[in-house]
PDB file of C-alpha atoms in Angstrom:
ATOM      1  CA  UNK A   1     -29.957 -52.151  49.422  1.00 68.00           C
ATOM      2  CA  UNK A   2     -31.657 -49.430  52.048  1.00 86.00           C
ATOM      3  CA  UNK A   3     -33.534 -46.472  50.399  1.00 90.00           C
ATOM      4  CA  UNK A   4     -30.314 -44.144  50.818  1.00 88.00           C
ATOM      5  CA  UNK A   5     -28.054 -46.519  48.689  1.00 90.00           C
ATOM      6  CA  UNK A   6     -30.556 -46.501  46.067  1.00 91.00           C
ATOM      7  CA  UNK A   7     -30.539 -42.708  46.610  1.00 90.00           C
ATOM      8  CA  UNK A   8     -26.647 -42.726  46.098  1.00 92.00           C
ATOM      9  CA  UNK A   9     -26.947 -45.260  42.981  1.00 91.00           C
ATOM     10  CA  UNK A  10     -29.758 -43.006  41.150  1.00 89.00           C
ATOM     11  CA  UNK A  11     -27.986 -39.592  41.772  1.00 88.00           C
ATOM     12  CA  UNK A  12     -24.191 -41.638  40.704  1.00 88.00           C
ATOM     13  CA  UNK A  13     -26.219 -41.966  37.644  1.00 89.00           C
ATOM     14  CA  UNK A  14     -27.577 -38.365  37.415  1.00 88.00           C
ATOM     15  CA  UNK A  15     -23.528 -37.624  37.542  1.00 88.00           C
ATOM     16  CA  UNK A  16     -22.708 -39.750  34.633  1.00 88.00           C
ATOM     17  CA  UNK A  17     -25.338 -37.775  32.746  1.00 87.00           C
ATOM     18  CA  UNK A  18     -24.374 -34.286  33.539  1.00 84.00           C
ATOM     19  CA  UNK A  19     -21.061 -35.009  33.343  1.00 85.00           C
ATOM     20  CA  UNK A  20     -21.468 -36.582  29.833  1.00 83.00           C
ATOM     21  CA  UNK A  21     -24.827 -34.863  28.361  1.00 82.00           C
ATOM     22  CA  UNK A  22     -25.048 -31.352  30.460  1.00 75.00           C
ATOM     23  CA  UNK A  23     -21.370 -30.235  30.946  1.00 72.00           C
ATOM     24  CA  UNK A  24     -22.662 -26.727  30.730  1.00 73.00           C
ATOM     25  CA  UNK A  25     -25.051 -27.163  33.842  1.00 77.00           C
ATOM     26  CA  UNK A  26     -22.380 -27.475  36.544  1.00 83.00           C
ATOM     27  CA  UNK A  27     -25.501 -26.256  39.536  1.00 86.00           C
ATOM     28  CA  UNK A  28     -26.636 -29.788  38.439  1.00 88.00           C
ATOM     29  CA  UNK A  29     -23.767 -31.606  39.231  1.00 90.00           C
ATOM     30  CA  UNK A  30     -23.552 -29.561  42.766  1.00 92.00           C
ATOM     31  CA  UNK A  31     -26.357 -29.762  43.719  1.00 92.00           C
ATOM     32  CA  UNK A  32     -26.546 -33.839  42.698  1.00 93.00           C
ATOM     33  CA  UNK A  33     -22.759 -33.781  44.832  1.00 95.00           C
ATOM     34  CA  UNK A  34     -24.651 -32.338  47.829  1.00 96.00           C
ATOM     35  CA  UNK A  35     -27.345 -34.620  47.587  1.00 95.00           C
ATOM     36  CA  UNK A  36     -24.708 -38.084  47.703  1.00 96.00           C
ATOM     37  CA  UNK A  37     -22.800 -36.019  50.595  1.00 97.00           C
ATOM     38  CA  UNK A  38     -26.049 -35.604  52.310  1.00 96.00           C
ATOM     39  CA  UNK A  39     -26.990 -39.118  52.087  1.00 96.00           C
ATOM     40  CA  UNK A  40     -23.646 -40.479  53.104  1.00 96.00           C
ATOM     41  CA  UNK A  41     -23.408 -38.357  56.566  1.00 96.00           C
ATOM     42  CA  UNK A  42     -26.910 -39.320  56.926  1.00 95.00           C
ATOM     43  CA  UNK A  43     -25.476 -43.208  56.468  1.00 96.00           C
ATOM     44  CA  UNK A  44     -22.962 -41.945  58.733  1.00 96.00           C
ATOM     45  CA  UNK A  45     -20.214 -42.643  56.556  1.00 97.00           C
ATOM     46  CA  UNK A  46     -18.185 -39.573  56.758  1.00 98.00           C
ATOM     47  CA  UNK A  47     -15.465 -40.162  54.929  1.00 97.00           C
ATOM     48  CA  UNK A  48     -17.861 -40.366  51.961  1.00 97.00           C
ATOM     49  CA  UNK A  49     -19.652 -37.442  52.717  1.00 98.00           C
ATOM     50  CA  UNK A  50     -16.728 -35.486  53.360  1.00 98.00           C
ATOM     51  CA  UNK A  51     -14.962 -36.725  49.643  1.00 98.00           C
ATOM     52  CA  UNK A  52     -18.726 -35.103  47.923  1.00 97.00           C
ATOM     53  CA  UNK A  53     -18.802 -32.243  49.962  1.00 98.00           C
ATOM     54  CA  UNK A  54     -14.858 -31.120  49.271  1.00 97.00           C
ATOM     55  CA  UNK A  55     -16.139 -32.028  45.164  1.00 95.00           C
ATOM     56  CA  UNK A  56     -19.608 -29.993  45.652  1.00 96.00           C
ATOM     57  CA  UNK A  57     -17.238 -27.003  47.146  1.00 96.00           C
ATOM     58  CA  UNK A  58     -14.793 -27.290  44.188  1.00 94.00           C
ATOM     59  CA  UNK A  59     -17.463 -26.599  42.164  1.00 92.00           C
ATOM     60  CA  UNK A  60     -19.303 -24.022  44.013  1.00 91.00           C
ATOM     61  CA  UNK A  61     -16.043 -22.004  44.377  1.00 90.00           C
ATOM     62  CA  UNK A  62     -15.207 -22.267  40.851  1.00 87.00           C
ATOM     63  CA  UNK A  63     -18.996 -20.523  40.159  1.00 80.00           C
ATOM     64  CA  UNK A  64     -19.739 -18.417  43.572  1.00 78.00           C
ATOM     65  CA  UNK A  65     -19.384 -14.815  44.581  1.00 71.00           C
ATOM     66  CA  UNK A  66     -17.282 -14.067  47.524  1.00 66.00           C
ATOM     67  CA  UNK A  67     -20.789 -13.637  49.256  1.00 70.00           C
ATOM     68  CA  UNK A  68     -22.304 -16.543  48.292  1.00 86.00           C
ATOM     69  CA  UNK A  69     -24.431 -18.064  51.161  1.00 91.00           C
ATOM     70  CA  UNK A  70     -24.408 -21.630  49.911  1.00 92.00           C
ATOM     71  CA  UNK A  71     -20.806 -21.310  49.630  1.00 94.00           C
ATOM     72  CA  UNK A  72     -21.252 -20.827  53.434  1.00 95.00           C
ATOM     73  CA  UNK A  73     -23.587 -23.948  53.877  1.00 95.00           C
ATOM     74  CA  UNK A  74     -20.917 -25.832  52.210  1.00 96.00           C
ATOM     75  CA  UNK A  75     -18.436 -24.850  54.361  1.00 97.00           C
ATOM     76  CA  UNK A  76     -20.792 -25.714  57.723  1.00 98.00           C
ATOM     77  CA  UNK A  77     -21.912 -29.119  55.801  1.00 98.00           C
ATOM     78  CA  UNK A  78     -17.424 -29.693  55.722  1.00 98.00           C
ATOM     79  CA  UNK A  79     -16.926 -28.521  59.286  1.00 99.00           C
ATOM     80  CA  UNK A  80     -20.056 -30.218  60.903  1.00 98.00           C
ATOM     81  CA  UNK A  81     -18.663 -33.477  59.231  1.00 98.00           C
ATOM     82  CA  UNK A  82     -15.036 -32.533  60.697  1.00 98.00           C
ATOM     83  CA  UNK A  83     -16.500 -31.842  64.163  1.00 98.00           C
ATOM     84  CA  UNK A  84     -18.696 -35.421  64.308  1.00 97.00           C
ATOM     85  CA  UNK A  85     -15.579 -37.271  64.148  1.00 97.00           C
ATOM     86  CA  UNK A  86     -13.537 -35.142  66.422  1.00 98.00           C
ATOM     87  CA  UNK A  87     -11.046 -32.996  64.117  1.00 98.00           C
ATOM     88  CA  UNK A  88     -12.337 -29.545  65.831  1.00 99.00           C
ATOM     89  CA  UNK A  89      -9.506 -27.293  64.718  1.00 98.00           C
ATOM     90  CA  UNK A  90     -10.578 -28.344  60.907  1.00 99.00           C
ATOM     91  CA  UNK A  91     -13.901 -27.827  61.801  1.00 99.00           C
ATOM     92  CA  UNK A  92     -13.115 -24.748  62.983  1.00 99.00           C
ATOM     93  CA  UNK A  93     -11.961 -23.768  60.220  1.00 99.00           C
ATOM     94  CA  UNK A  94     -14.676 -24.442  57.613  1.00 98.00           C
ATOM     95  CA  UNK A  95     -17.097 -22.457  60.072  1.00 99.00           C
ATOM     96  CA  UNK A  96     -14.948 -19.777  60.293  1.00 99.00           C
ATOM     97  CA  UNK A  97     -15.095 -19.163  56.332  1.00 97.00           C
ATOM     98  CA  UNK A  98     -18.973 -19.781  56.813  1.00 97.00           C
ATOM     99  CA  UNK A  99     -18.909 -16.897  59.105  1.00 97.00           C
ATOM    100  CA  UNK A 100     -16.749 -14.549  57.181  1.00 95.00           C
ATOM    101  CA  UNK A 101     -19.620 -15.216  54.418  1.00 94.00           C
ATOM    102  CA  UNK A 102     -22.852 -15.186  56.579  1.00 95.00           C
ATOM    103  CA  UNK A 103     -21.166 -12.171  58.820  1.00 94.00           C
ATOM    104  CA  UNK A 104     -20.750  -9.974  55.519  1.00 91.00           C
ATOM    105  CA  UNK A 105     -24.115 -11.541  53.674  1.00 87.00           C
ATOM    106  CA  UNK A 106     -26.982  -8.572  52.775  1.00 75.00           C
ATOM    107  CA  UNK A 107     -29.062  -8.952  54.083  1.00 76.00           C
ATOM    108  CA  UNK A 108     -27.741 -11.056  57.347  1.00 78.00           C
ATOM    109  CA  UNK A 109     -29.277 -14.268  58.556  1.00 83.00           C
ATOM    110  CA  UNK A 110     -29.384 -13.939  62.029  1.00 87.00           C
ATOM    111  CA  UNK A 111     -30.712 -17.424  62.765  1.00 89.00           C
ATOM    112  CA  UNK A 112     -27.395 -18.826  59.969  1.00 93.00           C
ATOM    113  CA  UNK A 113     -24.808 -16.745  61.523  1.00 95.00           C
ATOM    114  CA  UNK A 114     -26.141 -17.512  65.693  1.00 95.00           C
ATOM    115  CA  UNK A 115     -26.094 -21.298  64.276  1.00 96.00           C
ATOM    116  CA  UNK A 116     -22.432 -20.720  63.205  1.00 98.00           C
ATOM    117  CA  UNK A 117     -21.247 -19.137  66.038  1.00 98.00           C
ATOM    118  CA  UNK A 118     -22.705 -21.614  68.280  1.00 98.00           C
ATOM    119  CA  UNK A 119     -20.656 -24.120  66.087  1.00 98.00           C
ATOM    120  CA  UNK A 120     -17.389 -22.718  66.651  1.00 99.00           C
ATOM    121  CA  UNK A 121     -18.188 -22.667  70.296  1.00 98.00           C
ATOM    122  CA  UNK A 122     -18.724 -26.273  70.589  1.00 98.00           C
ATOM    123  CA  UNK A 123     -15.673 -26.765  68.634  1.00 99.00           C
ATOM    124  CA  UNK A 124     -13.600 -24.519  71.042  1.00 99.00           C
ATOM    125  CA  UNK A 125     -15.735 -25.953  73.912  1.00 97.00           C
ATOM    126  CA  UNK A 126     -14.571 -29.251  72.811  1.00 97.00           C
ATOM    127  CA  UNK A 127     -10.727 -28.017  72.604  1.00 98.00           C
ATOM    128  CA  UNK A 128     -11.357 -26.812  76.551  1.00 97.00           C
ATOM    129  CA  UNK A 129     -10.325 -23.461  74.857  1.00 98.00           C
ATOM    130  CA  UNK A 130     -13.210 -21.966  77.489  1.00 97.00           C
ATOM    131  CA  UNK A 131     -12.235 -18.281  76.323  1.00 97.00           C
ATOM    132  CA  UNK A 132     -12.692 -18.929  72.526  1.00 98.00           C
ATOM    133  CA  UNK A 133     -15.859 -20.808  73.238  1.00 98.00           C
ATOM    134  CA  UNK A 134     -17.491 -17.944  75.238  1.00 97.00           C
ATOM    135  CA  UNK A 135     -16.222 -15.265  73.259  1.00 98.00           C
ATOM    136  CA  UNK A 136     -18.533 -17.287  70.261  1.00 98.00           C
ATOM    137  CA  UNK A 137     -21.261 -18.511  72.743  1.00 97.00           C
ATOM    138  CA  UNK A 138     -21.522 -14.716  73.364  1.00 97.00           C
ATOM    139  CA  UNK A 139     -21.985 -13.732  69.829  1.00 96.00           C
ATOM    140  CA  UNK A 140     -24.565 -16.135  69.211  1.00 96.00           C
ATOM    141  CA  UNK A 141     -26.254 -15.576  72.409  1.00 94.00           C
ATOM    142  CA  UNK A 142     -26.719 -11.535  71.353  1.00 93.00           C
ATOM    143  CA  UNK A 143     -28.431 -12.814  68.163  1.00 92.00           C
ATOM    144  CA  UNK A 144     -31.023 -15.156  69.561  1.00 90.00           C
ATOM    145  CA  UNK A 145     -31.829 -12.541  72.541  1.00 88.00           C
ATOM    146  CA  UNK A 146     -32.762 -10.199  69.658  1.00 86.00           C
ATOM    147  CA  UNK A 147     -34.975 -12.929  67.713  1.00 82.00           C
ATOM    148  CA  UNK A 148     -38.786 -13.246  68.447  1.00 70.00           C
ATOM    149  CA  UNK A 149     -38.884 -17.263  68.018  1.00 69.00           C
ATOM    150  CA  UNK A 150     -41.314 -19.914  69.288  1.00 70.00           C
ATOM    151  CA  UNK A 151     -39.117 -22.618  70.045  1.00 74.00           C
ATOM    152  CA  UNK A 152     -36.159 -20.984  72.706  1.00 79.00           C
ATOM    153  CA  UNK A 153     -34.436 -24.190  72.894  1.00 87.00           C
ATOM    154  CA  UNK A 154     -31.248 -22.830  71.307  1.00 87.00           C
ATOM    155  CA  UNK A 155     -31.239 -20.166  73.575  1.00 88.00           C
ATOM    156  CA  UNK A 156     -31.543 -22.546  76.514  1.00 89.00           C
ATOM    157  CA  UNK A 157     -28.920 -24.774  75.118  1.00 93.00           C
ATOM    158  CA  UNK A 158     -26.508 -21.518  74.632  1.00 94.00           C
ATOM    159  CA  UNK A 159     -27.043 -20.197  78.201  1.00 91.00           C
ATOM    160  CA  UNK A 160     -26.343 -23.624  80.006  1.00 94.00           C
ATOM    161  CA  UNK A 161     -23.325 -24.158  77.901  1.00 94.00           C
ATOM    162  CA  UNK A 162     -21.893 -20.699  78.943  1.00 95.00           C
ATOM    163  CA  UNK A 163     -22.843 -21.591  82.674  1.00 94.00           C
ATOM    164  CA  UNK A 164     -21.121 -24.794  82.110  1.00 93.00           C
ATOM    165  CA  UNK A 165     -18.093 -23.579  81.375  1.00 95.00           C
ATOM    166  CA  UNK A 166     -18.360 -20.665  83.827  1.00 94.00           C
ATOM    167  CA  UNK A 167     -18.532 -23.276  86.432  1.00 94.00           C
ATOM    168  CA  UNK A 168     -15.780 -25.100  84.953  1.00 92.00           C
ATOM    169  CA  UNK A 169     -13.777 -22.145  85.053  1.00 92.00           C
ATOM    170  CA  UNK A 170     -14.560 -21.931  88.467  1.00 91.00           C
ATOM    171  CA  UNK A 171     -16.243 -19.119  87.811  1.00 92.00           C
ATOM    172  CA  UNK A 172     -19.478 -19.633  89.708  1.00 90.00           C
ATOM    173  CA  UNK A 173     -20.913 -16.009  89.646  1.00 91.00           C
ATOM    174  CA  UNK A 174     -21.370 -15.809  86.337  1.00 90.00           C
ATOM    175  CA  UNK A 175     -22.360 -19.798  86.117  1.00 90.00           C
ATOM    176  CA  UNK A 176     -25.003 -18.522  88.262  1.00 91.00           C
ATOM    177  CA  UNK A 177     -26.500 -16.149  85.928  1.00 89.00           C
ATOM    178  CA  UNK A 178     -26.394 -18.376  83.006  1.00 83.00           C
ATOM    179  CA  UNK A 179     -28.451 -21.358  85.079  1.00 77.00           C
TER     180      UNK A 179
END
């Protein structure tokens, strides 16, 4: 047994206990369901992760405001899962209810919402929907431009994947600019 099935076993057991000793304390029991998830995608067993996820957001939903921001990581955590195994129009749409959230949080996380949009890019990038994925690599790209970071590497990643689909496109004007 590797240290992430123990992980699973120990936290299975945390459930039982909650579940049967702390019924009241339902942030336990989501925040034990995101834990499991977490070490399932990080077995890569998505299916798995996906089944703890869906039961951490049942939870969360049933206890969350409208603005809730780890409502919003829930719904990346779903779609990130969805787009690792190819189902981009699902993925889509968990990151597009992360958005609404992050896009209406006070006050905003630039960093959150330029990491969402630049999910929902890939995911149209992915469908070849080249509009919908530089309408989004857009969005994020304003964000980062605006954020004094050490590490640019998102930003680098963001402009070559808008020249790569400008070139694509055949648009090599604007591919230039992007390059």
């Amino acid at each position: 047994m590797n240290d992430y099935e123990k992980a699973i076993s120990f936290y299975a057991e945390a459930c039982t206990i909650c579940k049967k000793h702390l019924a009241n304390e339902e942030s336990l029991l989501i925040t034990t369901y995101n834990n499991i998830a977490v070490a399932y995608n990080t077995m890569n067993d998505k299916s798995k992760a996906l089944l703890f996820y869906e039961k951490t957001l049942k939870l969360r939903e049933k206890n969350s405001t409208t603005n809730d921001l780890s409502l919003a990581n829930i719904y990346s955590n779903i779609g990130s899962i969805y787009d690792s195994v190819g189902n981009y129009l699902d993925a889509i749409n968990y990151y597009q209810k992360a958005m609404a959230i992050e896009e209406n949080a006070s006050p905003k996380n630039g960093l959150l919402l330029s990491n969402t949009y630049s999910n929902i890019a890939v995911a149209y990038k992915q469908l070849e929907d080249n509009e919908n994925a530089l309408k989004f690599y857009q969005k994020a790209l304003s964000i980062r431009e605006n954020i004094q970071a050490t590490d640019n590497s998102d930003l680098a990643i963001i402009y070559n994947s808008m020249a790569f689909i400008y070139q694509k496109m055949k648009n090599y004007s604007a591919a230039v600019t992007f390059y």
